XYZ file of C-alpha atoms in Angstrom:
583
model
C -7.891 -3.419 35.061
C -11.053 -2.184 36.712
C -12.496 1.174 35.058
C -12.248 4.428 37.047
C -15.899 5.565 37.668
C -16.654 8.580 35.899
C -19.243 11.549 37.211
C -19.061 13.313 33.863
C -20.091 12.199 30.018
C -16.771 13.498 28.086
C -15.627 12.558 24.792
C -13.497 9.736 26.388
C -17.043 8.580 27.513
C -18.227 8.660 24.639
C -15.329 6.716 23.163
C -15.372 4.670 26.130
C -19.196 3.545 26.143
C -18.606 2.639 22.410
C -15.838 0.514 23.098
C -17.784 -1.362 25.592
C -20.775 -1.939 23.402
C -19.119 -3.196 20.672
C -17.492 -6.080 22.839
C -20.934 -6.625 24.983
C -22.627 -7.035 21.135
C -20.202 -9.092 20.268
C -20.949 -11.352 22.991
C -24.583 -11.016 22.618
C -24.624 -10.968 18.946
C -25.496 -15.004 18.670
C -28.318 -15.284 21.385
C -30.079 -12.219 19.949
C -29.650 -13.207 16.202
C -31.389 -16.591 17.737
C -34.537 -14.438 19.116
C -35.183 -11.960 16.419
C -38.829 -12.943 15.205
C -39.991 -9.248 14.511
C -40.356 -7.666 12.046
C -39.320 -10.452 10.102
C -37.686 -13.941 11.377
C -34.320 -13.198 9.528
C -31.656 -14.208 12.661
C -29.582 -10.943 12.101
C -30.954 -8.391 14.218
C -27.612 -8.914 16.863
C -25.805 -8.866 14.075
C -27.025 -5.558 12.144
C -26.503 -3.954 15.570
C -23.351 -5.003 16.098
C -21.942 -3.221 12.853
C -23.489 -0.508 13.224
C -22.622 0.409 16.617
C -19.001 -1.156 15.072
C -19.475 1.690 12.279
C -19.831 3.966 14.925
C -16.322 3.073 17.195
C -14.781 3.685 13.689
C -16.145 7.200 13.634
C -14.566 7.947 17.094
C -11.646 6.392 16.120
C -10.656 8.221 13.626
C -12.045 11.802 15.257
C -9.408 10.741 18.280
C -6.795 10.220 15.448
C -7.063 13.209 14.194
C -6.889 14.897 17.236
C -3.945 12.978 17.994
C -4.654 12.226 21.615
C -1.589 11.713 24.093
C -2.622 13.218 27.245
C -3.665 10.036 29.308
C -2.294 6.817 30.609
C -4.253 4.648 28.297
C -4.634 0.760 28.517
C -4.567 -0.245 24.961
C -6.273 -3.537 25.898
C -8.731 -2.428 27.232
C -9.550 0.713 25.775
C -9.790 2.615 29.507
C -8.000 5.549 31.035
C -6.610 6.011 34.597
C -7.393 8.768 37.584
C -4.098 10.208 36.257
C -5.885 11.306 32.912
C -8.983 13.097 35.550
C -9.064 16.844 37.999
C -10.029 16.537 41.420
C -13.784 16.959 40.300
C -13.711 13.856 38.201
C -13.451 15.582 34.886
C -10.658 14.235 32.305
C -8.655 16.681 30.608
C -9.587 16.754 27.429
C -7.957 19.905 25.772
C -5.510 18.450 23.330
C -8.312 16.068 22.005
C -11.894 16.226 20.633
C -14.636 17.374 22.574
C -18.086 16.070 23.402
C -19.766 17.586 20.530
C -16.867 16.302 18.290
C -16.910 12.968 19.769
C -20.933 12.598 20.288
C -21.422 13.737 16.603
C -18.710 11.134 15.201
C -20.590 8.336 17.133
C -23.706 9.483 15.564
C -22.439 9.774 12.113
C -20.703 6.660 11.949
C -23.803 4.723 13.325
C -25.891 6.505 10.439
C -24.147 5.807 7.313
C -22.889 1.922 9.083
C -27.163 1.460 10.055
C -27.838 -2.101 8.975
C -31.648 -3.216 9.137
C -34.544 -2.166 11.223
C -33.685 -2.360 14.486
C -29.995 -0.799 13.687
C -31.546 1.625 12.062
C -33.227 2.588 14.902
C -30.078 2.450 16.976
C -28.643 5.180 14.995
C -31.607 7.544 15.158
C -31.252 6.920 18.892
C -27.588 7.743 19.126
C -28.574 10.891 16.764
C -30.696 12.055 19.405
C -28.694 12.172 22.103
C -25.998 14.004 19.812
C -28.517 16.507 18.950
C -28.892 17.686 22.774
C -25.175 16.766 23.860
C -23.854 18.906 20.662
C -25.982 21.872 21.852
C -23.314 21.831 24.708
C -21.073 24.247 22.930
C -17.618 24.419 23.731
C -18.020 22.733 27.129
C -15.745 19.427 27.605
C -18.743 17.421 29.634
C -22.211 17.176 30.151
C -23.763 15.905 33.938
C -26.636 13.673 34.872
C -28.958 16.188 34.263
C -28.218 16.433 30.803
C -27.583 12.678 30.032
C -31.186 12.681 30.852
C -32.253 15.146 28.619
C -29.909 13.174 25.986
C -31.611 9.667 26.545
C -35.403 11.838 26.371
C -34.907 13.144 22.901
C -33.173 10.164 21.848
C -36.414 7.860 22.649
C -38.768 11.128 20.803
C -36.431 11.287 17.971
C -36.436 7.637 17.477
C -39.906 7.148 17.660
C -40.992 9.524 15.437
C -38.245 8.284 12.618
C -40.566 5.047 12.221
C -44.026 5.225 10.016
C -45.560 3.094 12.197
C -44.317 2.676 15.981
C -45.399 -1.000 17.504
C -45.269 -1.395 21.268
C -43.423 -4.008 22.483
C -40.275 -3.488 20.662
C -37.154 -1.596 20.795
C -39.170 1.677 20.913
C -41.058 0.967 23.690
C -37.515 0.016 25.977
C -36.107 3.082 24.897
C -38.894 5.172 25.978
C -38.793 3.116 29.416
C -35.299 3.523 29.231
C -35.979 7.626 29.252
C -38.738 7.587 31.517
C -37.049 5.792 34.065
C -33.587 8.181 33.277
C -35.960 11.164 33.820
C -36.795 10.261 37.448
C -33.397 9.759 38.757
C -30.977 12.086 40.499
C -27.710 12.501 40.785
C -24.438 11.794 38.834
C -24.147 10.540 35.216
C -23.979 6.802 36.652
C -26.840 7.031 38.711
C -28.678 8.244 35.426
C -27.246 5.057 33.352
C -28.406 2.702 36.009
C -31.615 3.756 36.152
C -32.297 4.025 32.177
C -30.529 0.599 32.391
C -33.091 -0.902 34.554
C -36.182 0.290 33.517
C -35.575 -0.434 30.029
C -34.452 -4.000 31.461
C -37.811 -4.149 33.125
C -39.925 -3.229 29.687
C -37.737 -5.983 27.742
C -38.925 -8.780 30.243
C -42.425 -7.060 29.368
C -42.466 -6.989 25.797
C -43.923 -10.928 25.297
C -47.037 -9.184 26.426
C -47.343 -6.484 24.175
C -46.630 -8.335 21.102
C -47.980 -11.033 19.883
C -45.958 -13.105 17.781
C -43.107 -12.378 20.708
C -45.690 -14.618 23.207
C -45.802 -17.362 20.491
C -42.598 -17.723 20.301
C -41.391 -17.587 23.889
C -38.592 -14.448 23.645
C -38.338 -11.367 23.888
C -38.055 -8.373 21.905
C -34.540 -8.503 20.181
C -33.533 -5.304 19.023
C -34.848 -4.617 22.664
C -32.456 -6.743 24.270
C -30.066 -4.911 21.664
C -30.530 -1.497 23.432
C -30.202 -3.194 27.200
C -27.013 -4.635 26.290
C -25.715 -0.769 25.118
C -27.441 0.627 28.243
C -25.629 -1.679 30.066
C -22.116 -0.782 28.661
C -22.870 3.107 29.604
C -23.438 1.847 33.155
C -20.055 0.171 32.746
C -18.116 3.178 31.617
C -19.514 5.007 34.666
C -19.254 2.593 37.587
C -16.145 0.625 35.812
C -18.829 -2.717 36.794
C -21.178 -4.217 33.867
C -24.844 -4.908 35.387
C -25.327 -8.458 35.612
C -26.886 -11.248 32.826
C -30.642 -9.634 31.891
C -32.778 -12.958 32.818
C -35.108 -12.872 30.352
C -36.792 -15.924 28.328
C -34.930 -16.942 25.166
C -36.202 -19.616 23.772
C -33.895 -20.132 20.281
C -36.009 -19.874 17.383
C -34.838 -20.777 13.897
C -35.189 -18.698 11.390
C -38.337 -19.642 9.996
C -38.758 -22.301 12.154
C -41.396 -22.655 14.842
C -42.614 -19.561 16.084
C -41.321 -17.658 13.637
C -44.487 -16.168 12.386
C -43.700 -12.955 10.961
C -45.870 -9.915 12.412
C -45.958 -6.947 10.086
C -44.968 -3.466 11.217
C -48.284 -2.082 10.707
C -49.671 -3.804 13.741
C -51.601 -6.875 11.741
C -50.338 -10.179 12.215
C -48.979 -12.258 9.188
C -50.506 -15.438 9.974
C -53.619 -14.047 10.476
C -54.159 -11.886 7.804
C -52.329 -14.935 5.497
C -50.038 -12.228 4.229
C -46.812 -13.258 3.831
C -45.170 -9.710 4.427
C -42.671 -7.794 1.488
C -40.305 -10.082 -0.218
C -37.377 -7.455 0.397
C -35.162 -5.479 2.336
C -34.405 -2.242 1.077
C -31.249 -0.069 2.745
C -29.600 3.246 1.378
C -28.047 6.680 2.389
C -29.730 9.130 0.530
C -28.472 12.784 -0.264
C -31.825 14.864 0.032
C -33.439 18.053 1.378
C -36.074 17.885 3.965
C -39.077 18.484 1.834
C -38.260 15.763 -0.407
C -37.848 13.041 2.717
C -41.359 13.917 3.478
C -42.185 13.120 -0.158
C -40.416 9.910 -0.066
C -41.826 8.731 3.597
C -45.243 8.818 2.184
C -44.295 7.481 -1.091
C -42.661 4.424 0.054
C -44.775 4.297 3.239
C -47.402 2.749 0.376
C -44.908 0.595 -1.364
C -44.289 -1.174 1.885
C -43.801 -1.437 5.653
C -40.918 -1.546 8.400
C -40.442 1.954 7.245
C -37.656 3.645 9.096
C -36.054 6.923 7.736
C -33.180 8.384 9.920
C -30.892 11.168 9.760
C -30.653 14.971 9.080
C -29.028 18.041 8.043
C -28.496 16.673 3.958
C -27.812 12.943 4.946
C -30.620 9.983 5.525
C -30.354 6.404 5.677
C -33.392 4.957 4.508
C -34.880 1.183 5.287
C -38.197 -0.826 3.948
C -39.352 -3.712 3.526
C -41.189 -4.083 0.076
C -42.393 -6.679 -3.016
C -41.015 -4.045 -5.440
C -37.702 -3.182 -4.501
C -37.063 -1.249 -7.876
C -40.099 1.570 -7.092
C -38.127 1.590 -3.361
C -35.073 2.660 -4.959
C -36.377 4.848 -7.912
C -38.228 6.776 -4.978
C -35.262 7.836 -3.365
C -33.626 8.704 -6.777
C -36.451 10.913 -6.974
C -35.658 12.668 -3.535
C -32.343 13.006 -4.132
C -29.063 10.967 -4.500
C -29.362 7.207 -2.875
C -25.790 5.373 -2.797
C -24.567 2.042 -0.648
C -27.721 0.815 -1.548
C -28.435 -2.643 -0.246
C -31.277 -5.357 -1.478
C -31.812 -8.144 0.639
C -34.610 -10.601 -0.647
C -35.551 -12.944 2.397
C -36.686 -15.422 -0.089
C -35.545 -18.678 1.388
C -34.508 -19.191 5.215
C -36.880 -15.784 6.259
C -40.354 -15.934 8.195
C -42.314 -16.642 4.851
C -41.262 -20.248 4.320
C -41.292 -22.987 7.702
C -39.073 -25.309 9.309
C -40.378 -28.510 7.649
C -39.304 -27.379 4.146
C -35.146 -26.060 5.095
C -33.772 -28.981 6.520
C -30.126 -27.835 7.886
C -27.638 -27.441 5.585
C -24.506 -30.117 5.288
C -21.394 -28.173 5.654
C -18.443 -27.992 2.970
C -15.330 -29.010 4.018
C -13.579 -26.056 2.485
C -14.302 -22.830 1.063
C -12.381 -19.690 -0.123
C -13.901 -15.802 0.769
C -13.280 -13.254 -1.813
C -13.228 -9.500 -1.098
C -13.246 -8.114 -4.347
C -13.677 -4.379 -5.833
C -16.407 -4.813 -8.398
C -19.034 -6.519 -9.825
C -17.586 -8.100 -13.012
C -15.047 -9.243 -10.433
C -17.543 -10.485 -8.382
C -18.957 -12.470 -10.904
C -15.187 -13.993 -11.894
C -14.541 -14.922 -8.537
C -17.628 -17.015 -7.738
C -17.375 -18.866 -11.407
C -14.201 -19.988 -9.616
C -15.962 -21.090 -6.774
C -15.414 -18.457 -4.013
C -17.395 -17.082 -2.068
C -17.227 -12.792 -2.403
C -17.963 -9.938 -0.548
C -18.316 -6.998 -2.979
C -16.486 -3.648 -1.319
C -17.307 -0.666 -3.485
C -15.132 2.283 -3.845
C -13.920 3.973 -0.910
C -16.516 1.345 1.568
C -14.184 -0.910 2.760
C -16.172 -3.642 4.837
C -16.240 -4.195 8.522
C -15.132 -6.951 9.830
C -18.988 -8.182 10.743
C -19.661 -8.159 7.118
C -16.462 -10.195 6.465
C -17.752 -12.788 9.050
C -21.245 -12.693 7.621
C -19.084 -13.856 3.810
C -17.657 -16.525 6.360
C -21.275 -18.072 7.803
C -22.601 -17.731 4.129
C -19.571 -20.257 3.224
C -21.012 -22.709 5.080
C -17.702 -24.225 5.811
C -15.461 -26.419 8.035
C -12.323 -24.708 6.588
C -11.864 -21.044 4.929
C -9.476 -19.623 3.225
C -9.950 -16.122 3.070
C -8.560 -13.237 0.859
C -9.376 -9.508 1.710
C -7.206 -8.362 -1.531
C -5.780 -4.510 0.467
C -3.107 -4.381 2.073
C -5.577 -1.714 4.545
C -8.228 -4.678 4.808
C -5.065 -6.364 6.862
C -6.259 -5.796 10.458
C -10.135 -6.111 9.479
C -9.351 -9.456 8.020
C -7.612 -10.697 11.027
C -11.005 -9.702 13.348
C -12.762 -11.670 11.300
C -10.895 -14.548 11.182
C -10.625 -14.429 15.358
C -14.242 -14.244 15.445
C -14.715 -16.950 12.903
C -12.301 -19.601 14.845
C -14.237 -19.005 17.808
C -17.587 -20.295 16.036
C -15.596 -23.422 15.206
C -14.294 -22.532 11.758
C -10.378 -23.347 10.587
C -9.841 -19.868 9.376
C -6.691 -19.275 7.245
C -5.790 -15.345 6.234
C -3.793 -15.271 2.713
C -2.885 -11.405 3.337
C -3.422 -10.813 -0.443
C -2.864 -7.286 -1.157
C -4.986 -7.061 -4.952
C -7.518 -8.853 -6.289
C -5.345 -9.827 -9.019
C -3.152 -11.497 -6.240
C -6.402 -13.240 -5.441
C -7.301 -14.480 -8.868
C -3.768 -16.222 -8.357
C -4.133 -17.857 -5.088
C -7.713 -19.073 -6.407
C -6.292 -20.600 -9.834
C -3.972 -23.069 -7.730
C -7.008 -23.907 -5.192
C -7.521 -27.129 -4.676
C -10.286 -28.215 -2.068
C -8.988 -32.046 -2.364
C -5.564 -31.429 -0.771
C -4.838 -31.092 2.576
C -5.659 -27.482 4.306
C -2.204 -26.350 4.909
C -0.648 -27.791 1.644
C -3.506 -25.871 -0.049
C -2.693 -22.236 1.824
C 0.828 -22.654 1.199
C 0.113 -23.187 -2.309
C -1.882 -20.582 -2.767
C -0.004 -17.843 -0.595
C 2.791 -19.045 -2.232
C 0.730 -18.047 -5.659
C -0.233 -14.706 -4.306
C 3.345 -13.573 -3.160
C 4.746 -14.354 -6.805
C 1.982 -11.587 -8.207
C 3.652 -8.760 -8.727
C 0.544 -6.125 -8.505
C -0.217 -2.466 -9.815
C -2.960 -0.096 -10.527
C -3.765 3.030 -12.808
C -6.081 5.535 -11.150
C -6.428 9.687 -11.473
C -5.435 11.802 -8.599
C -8.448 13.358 -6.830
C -6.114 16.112 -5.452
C -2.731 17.834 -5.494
C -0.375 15.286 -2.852
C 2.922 14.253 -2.890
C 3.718 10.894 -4.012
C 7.036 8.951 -4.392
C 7.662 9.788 -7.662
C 6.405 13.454 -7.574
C 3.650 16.227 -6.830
C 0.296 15.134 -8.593
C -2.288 17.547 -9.650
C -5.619 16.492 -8.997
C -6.365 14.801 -12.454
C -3.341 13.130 -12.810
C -3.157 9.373 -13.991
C -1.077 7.438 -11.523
C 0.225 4.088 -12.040
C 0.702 2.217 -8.589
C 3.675 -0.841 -8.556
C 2.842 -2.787 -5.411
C 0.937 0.154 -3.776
C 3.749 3.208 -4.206
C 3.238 5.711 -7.168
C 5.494 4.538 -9.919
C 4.242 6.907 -12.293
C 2.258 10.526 -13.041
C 1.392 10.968 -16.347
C -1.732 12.400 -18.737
C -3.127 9.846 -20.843
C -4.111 6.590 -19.737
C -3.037 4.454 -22.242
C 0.734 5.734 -21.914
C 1.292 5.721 -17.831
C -0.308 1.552 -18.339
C 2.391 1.009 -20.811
C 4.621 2.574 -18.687
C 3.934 0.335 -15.439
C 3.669 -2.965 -17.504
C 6.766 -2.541 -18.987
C 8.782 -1.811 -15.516
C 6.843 -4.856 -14.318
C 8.089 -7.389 -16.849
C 11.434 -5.910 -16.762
C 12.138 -8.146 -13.703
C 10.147 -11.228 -15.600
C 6.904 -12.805 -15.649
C 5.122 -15.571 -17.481
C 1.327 -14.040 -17.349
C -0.189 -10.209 -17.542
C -3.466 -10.210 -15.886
C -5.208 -6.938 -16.640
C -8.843 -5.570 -15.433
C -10.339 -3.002 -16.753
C -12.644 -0.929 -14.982
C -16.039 0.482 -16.029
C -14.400 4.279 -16.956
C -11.032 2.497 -18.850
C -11.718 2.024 -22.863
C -10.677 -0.872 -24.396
C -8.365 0.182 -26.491
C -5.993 0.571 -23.283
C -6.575 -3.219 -23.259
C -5.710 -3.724 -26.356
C -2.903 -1.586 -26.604
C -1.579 -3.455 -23.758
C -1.913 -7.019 -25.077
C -0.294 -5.705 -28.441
C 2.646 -4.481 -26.725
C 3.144 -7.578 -24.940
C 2.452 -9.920 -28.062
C 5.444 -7.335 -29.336
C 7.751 -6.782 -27.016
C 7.806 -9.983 -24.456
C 7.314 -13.121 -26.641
C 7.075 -15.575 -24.194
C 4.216 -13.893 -22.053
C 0.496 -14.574 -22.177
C -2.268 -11.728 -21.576
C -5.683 -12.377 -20.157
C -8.119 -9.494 -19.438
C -11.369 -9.195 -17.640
C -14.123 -6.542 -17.146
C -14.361 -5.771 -13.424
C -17.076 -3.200 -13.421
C -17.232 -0.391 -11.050
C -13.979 -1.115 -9.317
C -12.083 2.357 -8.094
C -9.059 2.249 -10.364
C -9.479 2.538 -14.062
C -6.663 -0.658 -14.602
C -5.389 -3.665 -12.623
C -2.711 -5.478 -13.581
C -0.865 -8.911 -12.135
C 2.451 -10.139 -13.620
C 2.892 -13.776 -12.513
């Protein structure tokens, strides 16, 4: 179904253009992982920018949700709405769901705390900008061409001045084209889009010449061709037609292959200097005050480079590239509070190491992928053989990172577990996008990690695929699984009201039982467990549960229910205080 065109940004613009970019990066993600040279040769710059622009759908997502929009003939397929949902001036009724500041600020938010490396980092502080002017809207439902321009002008300032050290020739430079071109064009919102679409088209095909180590290697910027392929999307959501292919050289270079020479974001080139650049990535969100992000720009502008800060108002997301990733981190403890923080060391497979010494890596027939909630987890899972994906408390994973676990498998066959039941529909995206790289994807919709430690025990890579799913779904399903965990607030729950404080024990995700002490609501749950049977009691303890609830339990087992085993395991910072499995 062709899109309507639109003459007005609106929220369902907004939600629109972020639909469309999400599917045009998904498309694109592959041939711009294979051109991403600068800053460092890593082959993930398509794929940073696809999660965080899919970080950012999630945001409007949930702000439409909550809104509970019902007003327009929608196309669930494709995300679009129909001339019945728009006036006779082309504006959409919008008044039973969010408006443009609700929606633009979402988008912006989402993209900030889901910013994954430099050049998605970057992304974010360009979608921040263009909040910034579109919230300053008020209470109006839409904003025109004229101020889509304005939008697109502070978004290239804003993102420019959120680097240390801005380098022609890269993403910077086509978003400033991108503006400058927007600023000279009149007329609707689509004639804006189309002209910040082809100028920042036309200083992509440019940016060989501006950098360097972008010549050598015959391509072109890639976060660059990152921004295009958004720009193009908001010319989609206002003419309903996508712009055609960008012809631009892309010569595929390996990561750390030929070409790859790794130019540093300070302007001086690696192999010239004979500088190998930082040995890490550093990523967080940081909780800070203004004056102490100054602080921490200069401090870690010295550590390292590809500095990037981003963000406002209380809430940053902070990336560098350093040798000590420890004083990177310790900085921003300094500033304030730094949390989701990520360490990437390029180590092998990066710009620092060439072609001649990583010849391609045989694939494994089979592999399993593990989400699991915490690190002692982790560290069970992978003695087993699996490959994890570690989701901390209340940061479930997007379904890029869970095909990211997938490529690190290195794999002809996975079998994947996302242990939650709300990972379900994430899980499934994954697997799609997995099958369609030519993986045999099978989804055991485990709903626990202790359901997962079952399927695992009965994997066995020699058997045939299927005989080995079935086996270990079949594992899984016979897990009975529960959870203790204290109430952050008052709700009701199946078996009551909770205060906030309350310990809750959780039988295969439904509150069982509210009680005070932990110790007591665990005994409780186990023993309404084995009441129905069981052979094994798997119990993990989290990093906040003592012991002695451990202990207590396997005594009352060893007492009560001769004929069961107990096994326990530490799993670290893992959201409930107790997980248990009855097999």
């Amino acid at each position: 179904m062709a899109q309507v065109p639109q003459r007005f940004f609106d929220a369902l613009a907004v939600r629109t253009w972020c639909g469309l970019s999400l599917r045009a990066l998904g498309r694109a993600r592959e041939e711009i992982d294979a051109i991403n040279v600068y800053p460092v040769a890593d082959g993930d710059t398509g794929t940073n920018l696809y999660l965080t622009v899919e970080s950012a759908v999630a945001a409007v997502e949930a702000v439409f949700a909550a809104h509970e929009v019902d007003g327009g003939t929608r196309d669930a397929s494709e995300d679009r709405y129909t001339s019945e949902d728009q006036d006779a001036s082309g504006a959409r009724d919008t008044a039973d769901g969010p408006s443009l500041a609700d929606a633009v600020g979402a988008m912006a938010h989402g993209a900030l705390i889901g910013a994954r490396g430099n050049s998605g980092t970057i992304l974010a502080q360009l979608l921040r900008g263009m909040a910034q002017v579109l919230t300053e809207q008020g209470d109006s439902a839409h904003t025109e061409g004229s101020g889509l321009r304005l939008a697109l002008r502070h978004a290239a300032t804003s993102a420019r001045q959120a680097v240390a050290h801005p380098v022609e020739g890269t993403v910077l430079t086509v978003a400033s084209a991108a503006a400058d071109a927007a600023d000279g064009a009149e007329g609707d919102c689509a004639e804006v889009a189309r002209a910040a679409y082809e100028g920042a088209r036309a200083a992509l095909v440019a940016t060989p010449g501006q950098l360097p180590v972008l010549e050598r290697a015959g391509v072109v910027d890639a976060g660059g061709h990152g921004l295009v392929t958004v720009l193009a999307a908001l010319v989609e959501t206002f003419t309903g037609r996508a712009p055609g292919p960008v012809a631009v050289p892309h010569a595929r270079v390996e990561p750390g292959g030929a070409g790859a020479g790794e130019e540093r974001a300070t302007g001086e080139c690696a192999e010239e200097d004979g500088e190998g650049g930082p040995a890490f990535e550093v990523i967080y969100l940081l909780e800070a005050e203004d004056a102490a992000v100054a602080r921490l720009r200069r401090r870690l502008d010295a550590l390292g480079d590809s500095l990037v800060v981003v963000g406002g108002d209380g809430l940053w997301n902070v990336h560098v590239h350093v040798d000590d990733a420890g004083a990177a981190v310790e900085a921003g403890v300094e500033a304030g509070r730094p949390y989701r923080i990520r360490i990437t060391h390029f180590g092998h497979g990066d710009a620092h190491t060439t072609g001649a010494e990583r010849p391609p890596r045989e694939r494994t027939q089979r592999a399993v992928v593990a989400v699991v909630p915490g690190e002692g987890l982790a560290a069970l899972y992978t003695e087993a053989g699996a490959t994890t994906l570690l989701a901390r408390p209340g940061e479930p994973p997007a379904s890029g990172e869970l095909v990211q676990a997938v490529r690190r498998a290195h794999a002809r066959e996975v079998v994947l577990l996302p242990n939650d039941a709300d990972l379900r529909h994430t899980a499934a995206a994954a697997a799609e996008q997995a099958r369609t790289e030519g993986v045999r994807v099978a989804l055991i919709p485990t709903r626990s990690a202790v359901q997962g430690i079952a399927a695992l025990a009965v994997h066995e890579p020699e058997r045939r695929f299927d005989e080995d799913v079935v086996a270990m779904t079949s594992a899984a399903g016979a897990t009975r699984h529960a959870e203790v965990t204290v109430a952050e607030r008052q709700s009701w729950t199946t078996a009551g009201i909770c205060q906030a404080g309350d310990v809750l024990g959780l039988i295969d995700g439904d509150v069982a039982v509210i009680g005070a002490d932990v110790s007591e609501v665990a005994a409780t749950v186990l023993d309404r467990m084995l009441s129905a049977g069981g052979e094994l009691v798997t119990l993990v303890l989290g990093d906040e549960a003592p012991q002695a609830v451990a202990d207590r339990l396997e005594a009352r087992v060893r007492e009560a229910y001769l004929a069961v085993d107990t096994v326990v395991y530490r799993g670290g910072r893992q959201g409930a205080l107790l997980l248990v499995g009855v097999e």
